[in-house]
Coordinates of C-alpha atoms in Angstrom, one line a residue:
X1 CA 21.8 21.0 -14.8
X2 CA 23.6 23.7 -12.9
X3 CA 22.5 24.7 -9.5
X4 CA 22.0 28.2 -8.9
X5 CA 20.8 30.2 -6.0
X6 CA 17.5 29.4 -4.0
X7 CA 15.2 32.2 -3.6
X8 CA 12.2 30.5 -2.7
X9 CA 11.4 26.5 -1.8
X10 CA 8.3 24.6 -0.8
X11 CA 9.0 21.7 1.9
X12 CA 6.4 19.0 2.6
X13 CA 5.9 19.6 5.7
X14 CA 4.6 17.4 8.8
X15 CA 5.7 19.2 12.0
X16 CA 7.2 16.3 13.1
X17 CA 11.7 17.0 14.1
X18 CA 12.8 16.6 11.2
X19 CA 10.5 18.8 8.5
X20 CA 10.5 21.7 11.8
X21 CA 14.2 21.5 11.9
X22 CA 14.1 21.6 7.9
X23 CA 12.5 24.8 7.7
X24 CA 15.5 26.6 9.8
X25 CA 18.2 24.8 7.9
X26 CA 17.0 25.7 4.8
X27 CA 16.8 29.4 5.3
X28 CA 20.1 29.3 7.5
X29 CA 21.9 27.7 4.5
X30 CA 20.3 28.6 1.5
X31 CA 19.0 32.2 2.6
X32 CA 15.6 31.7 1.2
X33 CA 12.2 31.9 1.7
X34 CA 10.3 28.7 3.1
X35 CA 7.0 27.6 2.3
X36 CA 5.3 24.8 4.1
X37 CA 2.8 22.4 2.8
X38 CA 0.8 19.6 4.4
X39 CA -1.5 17.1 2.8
X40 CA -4.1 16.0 5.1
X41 CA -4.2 12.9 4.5
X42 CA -6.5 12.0 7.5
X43 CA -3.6 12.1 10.4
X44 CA -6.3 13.6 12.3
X45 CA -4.5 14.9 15.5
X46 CA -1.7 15.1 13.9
X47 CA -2.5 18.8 12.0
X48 CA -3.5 20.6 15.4
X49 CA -1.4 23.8 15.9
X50 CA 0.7 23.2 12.4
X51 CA 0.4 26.9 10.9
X52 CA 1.3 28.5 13.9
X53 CA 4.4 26.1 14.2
X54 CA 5.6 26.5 11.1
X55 CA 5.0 30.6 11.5
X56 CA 7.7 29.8 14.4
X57 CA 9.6 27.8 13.2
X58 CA 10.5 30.5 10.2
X59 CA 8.0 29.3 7.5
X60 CA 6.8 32.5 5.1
X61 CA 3.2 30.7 5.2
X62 CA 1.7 27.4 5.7
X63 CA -0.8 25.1 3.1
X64 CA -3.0 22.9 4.1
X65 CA -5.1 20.9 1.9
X66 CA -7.6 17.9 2.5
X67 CA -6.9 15.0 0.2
X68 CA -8.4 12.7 1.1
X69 CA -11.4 11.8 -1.1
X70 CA -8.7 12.5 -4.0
X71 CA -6.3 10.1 -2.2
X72 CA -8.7 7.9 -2.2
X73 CA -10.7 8.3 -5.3
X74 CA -7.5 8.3 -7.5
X75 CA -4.8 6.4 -5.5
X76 CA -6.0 3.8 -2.7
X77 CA -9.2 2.3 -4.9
X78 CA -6.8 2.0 -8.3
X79 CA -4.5 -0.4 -6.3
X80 CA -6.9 -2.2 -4.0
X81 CA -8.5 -2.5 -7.7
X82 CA -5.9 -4.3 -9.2
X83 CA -5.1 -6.4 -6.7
X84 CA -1.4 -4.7 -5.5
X85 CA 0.3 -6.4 -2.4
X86 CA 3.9 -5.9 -2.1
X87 CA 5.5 -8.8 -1.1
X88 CA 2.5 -11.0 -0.1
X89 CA 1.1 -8.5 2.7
X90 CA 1.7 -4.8 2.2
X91 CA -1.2 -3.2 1.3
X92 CA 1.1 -0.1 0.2
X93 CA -0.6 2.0 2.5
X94 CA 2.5 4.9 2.6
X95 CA 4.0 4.3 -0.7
X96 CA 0.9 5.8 -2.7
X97 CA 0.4 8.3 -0.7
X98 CA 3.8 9.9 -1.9
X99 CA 3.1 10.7 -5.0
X100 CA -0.2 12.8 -4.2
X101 CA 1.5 14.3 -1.5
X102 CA 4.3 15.3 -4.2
X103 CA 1.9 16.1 -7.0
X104 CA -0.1 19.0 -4.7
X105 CA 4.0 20.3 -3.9
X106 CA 4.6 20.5 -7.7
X107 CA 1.3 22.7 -7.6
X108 CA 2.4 24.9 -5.2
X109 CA 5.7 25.8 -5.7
X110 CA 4.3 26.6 -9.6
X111 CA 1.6 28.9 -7.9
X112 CA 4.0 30.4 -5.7
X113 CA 6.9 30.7 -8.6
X114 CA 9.6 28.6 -6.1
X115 CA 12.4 27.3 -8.0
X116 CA 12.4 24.8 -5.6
X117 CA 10.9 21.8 -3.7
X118 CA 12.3 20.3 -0.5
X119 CA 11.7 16.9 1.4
X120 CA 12.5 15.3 5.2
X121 CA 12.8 12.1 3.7
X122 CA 16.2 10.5 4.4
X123 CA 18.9 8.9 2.3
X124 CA 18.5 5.0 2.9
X125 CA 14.8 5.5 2.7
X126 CA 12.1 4.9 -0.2
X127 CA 10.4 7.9 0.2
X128 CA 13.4 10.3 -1.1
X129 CA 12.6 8.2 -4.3
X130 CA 8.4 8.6 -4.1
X131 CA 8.9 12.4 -3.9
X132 CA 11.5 12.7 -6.7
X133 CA 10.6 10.6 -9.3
X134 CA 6.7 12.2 -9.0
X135 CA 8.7 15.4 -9.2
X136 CA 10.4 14.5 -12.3
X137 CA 7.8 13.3 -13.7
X138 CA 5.6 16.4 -12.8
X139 CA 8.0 19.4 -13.1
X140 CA 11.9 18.3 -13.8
X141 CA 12.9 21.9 -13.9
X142 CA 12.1 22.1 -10.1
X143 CA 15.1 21.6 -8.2
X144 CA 14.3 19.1 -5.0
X145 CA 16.4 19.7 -1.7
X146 CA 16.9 16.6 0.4
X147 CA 18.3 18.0 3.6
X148 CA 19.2 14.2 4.8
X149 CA 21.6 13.8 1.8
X150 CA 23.5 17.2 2.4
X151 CA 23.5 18.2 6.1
X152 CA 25.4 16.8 9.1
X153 CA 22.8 15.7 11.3
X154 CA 22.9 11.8 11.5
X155 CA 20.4 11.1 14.2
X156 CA 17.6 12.0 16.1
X157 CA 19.6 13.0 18.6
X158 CA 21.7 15.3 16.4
X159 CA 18.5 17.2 15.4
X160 CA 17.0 17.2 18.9
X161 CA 20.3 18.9 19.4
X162 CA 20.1 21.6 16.1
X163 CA 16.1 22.5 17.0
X164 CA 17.8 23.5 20.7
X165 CA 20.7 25.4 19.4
X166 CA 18.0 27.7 17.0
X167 CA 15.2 28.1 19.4
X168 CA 13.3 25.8 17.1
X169 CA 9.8 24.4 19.1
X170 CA 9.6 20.9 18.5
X171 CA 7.9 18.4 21.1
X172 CA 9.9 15.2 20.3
X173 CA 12.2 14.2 22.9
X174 CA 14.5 10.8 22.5
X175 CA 11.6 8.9 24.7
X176 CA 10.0 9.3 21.1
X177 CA 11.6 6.1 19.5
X178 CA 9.2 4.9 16.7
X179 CA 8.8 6.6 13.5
X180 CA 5.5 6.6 11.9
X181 CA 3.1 7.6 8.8
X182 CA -0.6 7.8 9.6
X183 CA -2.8 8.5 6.9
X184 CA -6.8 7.7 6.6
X185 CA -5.7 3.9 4.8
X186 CA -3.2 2.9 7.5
X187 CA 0.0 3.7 10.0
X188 CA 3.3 2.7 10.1
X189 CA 5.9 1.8 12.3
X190 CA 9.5 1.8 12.3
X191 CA 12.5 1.7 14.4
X192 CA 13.4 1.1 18.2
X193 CA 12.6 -2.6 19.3
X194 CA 11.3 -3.3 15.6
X195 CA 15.0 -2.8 14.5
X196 CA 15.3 -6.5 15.8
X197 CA 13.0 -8.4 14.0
X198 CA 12.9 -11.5 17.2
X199 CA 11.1 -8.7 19.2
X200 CA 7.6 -8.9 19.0
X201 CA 5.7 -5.2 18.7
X202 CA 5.2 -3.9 22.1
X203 CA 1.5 -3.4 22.5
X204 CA 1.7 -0.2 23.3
X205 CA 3.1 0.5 20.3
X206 CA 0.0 -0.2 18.5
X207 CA -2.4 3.3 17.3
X208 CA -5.5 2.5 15.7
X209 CA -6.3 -1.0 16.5
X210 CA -7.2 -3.3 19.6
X211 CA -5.8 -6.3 19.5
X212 CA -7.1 -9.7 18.8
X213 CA -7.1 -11.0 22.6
X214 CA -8.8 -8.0 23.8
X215 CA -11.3 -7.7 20.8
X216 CA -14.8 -8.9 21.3
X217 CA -15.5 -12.1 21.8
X218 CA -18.4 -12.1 19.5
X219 CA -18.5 -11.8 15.8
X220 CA -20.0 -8.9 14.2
X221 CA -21.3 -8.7 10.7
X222 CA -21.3 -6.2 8.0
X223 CA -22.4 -6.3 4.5
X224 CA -19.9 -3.9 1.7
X225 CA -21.2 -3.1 -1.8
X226 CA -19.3 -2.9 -4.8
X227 CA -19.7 -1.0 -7.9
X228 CA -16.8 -1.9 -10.8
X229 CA -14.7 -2.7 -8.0
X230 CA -15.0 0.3 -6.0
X231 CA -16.5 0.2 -2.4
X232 CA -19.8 2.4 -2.7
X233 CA -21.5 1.4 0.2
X234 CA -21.8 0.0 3.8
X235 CA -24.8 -2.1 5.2
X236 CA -27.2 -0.9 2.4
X237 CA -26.5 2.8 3.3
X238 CA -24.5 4.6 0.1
X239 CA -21.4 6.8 1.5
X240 CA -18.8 8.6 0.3
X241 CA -15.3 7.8 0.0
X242 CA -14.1 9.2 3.5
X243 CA -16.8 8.7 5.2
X244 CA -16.9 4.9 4.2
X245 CA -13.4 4.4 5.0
X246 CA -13.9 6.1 8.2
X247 CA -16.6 3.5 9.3
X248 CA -14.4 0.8 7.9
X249 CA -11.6 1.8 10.1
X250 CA -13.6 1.4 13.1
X251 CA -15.0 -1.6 12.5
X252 CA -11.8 -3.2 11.3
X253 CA -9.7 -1.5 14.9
X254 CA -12.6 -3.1 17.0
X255 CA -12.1 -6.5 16.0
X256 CA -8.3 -6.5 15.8
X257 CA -7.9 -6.8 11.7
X258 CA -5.3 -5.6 9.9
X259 CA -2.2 -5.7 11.5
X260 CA 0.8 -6.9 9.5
X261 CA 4.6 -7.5 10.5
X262 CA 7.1 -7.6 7.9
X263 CA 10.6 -7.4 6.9
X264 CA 10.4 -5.6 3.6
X265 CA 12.9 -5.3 0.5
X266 CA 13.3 -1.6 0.6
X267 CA 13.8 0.3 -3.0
X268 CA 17.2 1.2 -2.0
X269 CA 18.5 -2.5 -1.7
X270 CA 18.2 -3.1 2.2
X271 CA 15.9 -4.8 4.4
X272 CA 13.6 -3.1 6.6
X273 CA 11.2 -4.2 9.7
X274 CA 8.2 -2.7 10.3
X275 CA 4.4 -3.1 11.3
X276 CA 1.2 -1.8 9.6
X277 CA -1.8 -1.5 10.8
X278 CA -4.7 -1.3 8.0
X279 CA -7.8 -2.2 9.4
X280 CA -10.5 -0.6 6.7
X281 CA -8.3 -1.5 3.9
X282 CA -7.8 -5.3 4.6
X283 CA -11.6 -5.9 4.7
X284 CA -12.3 -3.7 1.7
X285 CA -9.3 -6.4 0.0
X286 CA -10.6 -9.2 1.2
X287 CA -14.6 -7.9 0.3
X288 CA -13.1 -7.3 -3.2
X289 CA -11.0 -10.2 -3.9
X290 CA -14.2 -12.4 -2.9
X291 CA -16.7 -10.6 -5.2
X292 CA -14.2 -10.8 -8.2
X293 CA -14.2 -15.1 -7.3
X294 CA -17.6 -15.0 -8.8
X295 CA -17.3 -11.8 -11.5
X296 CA -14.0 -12.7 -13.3
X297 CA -13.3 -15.4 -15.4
X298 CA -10.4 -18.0 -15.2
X299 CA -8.0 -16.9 -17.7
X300 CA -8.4 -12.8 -16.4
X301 CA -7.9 -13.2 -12.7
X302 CA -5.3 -15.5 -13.0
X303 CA -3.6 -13.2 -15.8
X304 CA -4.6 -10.4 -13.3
X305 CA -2.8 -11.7 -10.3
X306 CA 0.2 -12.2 -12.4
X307 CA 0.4 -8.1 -13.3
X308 CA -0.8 -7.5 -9.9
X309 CA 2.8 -8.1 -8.7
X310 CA 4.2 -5.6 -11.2
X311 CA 1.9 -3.2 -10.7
X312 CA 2.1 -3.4 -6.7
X313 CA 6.1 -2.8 -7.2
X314 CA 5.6 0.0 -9.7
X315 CA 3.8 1.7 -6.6
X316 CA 6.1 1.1 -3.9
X317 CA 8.2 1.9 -6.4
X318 CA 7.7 5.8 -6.5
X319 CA 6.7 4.9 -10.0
X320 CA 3.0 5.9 -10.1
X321 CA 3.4 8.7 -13.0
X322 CA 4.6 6.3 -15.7
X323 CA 3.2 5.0 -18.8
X324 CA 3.5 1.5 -17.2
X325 CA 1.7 1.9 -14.7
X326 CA -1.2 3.7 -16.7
X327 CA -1.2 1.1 -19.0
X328 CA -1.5 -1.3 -16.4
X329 CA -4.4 0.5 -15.0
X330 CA -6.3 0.7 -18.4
X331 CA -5.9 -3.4 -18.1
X332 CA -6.8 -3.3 -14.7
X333 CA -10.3 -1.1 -15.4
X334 CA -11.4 -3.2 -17.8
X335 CA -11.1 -6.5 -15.6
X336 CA -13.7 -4.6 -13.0
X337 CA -16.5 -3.1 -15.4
X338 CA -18.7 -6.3 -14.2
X339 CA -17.3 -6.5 -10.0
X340 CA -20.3 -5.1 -9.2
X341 CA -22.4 -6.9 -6.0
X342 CA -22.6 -7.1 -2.3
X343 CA -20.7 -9.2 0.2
X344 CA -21.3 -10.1 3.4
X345 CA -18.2 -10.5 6.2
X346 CA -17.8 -11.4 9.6
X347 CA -15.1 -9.8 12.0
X348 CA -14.1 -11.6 14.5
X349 CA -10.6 -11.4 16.7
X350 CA -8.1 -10.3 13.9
X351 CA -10.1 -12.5 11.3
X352 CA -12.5 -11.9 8.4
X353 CA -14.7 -14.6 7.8
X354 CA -16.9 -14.8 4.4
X355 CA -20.0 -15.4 4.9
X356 CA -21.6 -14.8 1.3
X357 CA -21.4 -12.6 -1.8
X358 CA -23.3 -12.4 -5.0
X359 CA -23.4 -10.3 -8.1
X360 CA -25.9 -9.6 -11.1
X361 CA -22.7 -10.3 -13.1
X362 CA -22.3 -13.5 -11.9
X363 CA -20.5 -16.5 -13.5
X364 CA -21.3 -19.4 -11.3
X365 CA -24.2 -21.2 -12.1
X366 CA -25.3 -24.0 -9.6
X367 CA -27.0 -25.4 -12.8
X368 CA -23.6 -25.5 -14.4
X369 CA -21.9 -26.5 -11.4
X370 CA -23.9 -29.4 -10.2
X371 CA -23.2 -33.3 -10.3
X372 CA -26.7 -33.9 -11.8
X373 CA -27.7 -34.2 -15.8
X374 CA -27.8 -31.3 -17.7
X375 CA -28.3 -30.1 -21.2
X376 CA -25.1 -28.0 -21.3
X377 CA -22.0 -29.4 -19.9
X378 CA -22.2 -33.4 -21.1
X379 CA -19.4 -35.7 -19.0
X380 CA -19.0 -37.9 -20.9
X381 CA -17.5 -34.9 -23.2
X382 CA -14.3 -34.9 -20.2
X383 CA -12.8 -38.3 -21.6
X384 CA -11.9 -36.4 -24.4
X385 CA -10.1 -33.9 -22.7
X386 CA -8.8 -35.6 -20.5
X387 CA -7.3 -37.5 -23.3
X388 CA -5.6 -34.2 -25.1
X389 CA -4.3 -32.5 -22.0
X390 CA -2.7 -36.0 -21.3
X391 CA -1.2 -36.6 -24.3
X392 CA 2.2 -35.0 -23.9
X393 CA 2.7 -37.4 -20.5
X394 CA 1.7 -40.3 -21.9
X395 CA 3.6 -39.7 -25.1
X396 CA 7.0 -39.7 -22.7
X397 CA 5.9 -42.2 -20.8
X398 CA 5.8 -44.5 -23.7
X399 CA 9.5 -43.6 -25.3
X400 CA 10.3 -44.6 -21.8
X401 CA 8.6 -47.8 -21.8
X402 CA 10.1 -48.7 -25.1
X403 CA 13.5 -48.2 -24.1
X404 CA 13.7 -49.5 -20.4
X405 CA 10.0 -51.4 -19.8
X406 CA 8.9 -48.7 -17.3
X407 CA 7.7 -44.9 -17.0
X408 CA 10.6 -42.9 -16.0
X409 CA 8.5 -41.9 -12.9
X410 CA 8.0 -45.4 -11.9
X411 CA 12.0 -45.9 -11.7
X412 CA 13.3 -43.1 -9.3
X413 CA 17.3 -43.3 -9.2
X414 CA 17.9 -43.8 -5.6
X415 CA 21.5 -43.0 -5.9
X416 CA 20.7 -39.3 -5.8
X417 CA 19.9 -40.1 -2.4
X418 CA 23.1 -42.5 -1.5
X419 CA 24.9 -41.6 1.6
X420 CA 28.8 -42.4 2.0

């Protein structure tokens, strides 16, 4: 599609270097009028003084809009839900929050008539993708601006150097050498010593959460209650979304839980090291995943882990608004209609110890489960089965004996193992 002048764009906007450098470029090269928006997401401390930065910085006007409870409601339970962990740790706590972020920009820029939207992601990144695929999905007749992939600024220190040039306030300095995303599920952590992944994580490093040494040295239990899979309440007292997480998020940073360090396959095709902290979210996983041990079947969870992977790399993805991943959900929704009960953990030095769950949709029976005679399951009814799911091994094992006199398994060909 051809590309014709920009009159008026809408940047996500964090008033962080980058998006506050952003907001000069863009109306130094394009000539337009900029638009800021930022989703609070729960960064807390993070949105103080925003509007009157962006004012300064050359910004026509300034959105803000809580999102939580919807990033919550609609984004963060879904996945914790199904199940989604990219690559065996990642609770996915930036890559969902993308798309909501980009859905409320598509909003905007329609309300303000903006023929365009603009983004500080950078070019080797995954969130360039989040942004634009939601965008396309949303609104394709938007045009997206991705400063990172046009402009000459390649470091931090090159836009240090732009913001000084233009006047721009900014209150990074190069002594600022992690890059992070803080939202109410989790934080993130990139770059400086992480860049090598032999360093450990500086301490100091860490935001939300103590760490296991210096966490209490006694346990502390709590008690989380479910309804269809969805975290309703918190030691008997029913809370909303936010306030829930907020409480969970404390509890989970006093006892040291949810830290994660990983090198990651990035979207893009490269590896990345970072560390996440996600202390509400990693007991509300664990809570969950213990509850549907009792609630679902054999044959569903273990289909349902299966998809689980698919649907977590759908999400880190940047593919969230796709018939996929809707499908997928429509699966995933039906598995929880009966993960309904109460479960009871205790925290303890970076661990999360069950200490009981039940359910009024419970399919463990100690009647059925016992060692003792019953009416319903008869043993002497396992011979039989035992007999059919053998059948294909013991079928091979006598072809073998009738051509060489023994199981294949009980003549192992040593040579394999021969040295010279």
């Amino acid at each position: 599609m051809e590309q014709g002048p920009v009159k008026k764009v809408v940047l996500a906007y964090s008033g962080g270097l980058d998006t506050s450098v952003i907001v000069t470029w863009l109306r130094n090269v394009y000539n337009c009028e900029v638009i800021c928006f930022t989703a609070d997401l729960g960064q807390e401390d993070e949105l103080d003084g925003l509007e009157e930065k962006a004012i300064k910085t050359g910004a026509s006007k300034l959105y803000v809009r809580d999102l939580r409870e919807e990033f919550l409601r609609d984004f963060v339970f879904p996945t914790l839900q199904a199940g989604a962990v990219y690559e065996r740790v990642y609770l996915l706590g930036t890559s969902f929050a993308r798309p909501l972020i980009a859905k409320h920009l598509v909003e905007i820029a329609e309300a303000e008539g903006a023929d365009a939207i603009a983004h500080g992601c950078t070019g080797k990144g995954n969130d360039q993708v989040r942004f634009e695929l939601t965008a396309m999905a949303l609104n394709p007749k938007l045009r997206v601006i991705a400063p990172w992939r046009e402009w000459d600024i390649r470091s931090r220190e090159d836009a240090i150097a732009y913001a000084q040039e233009f006047n721009i306030p900014i209150t990074s300095t190069l002594k600022s050498i992690y890059s992070r995303d803080r939202n109410i599920f989790h934080i993130s952590h990139e770059g400086g010593p992480l860049e090598d992944p032999w360093n450990e994580p500086p301490e100091d490093m860490y935001q939300l959460s103590n760490s296991p040494q210096s966490a209490p040295d006694e346990t502390e239990e709590i008690t989380l209650s479910f309804e269809k899979g969805i975290p309703v309440a918190l030691n008997g007292e029913a809370l909303d979304p936010v306030t829930l997480f907020e409480r969970l998020n404390k509890y989970g940073a006093k006892h040291g839980i949810g830290r994660v360090d990983m090198v990651e396959n990035r979207l893009v095709g490269m590896k990345s090291h970072g560390v996440y902290e996600t202390p509400g979210g990693t007991i509300v996983r664990a809570a969950h995943q213990a509850l549907e041990s009792l609630c679902l079947d054999k044959a569903v969870m273990h289909y349902k882990d299966f998809v689980a992977v698919k649907y977590a790399e759908l999400v880190y993805n940047g593919q969230w608004y796709t018939r996929l991943r809707e499908a997928l959900d429509a699966f995933m929704q039906e598995t929880q209609q009966t993960v309904t009960g109460d479960v009871r953990l205790k925290l303890y030095k970076g661990n999360i110890i069950l200490a009981g769950r039940r359910s009024p949709y419970s399919l463990y029976r100690e009647d059925y489960a016992s060692f003792g005679h019953m009416d319903i399951y008869d043993q002497t009814d396992a011979e039989g089965f035992i007999h059919m799911l053998g059948l294909p091994m013991k079928v091979d094992a006598l072809l073998s004996i009738d051509g060489t006199g023994k199981s294949r398994y009980r003549q192992p060909d040593y040579t394999r193992f021969k040295r010279d």
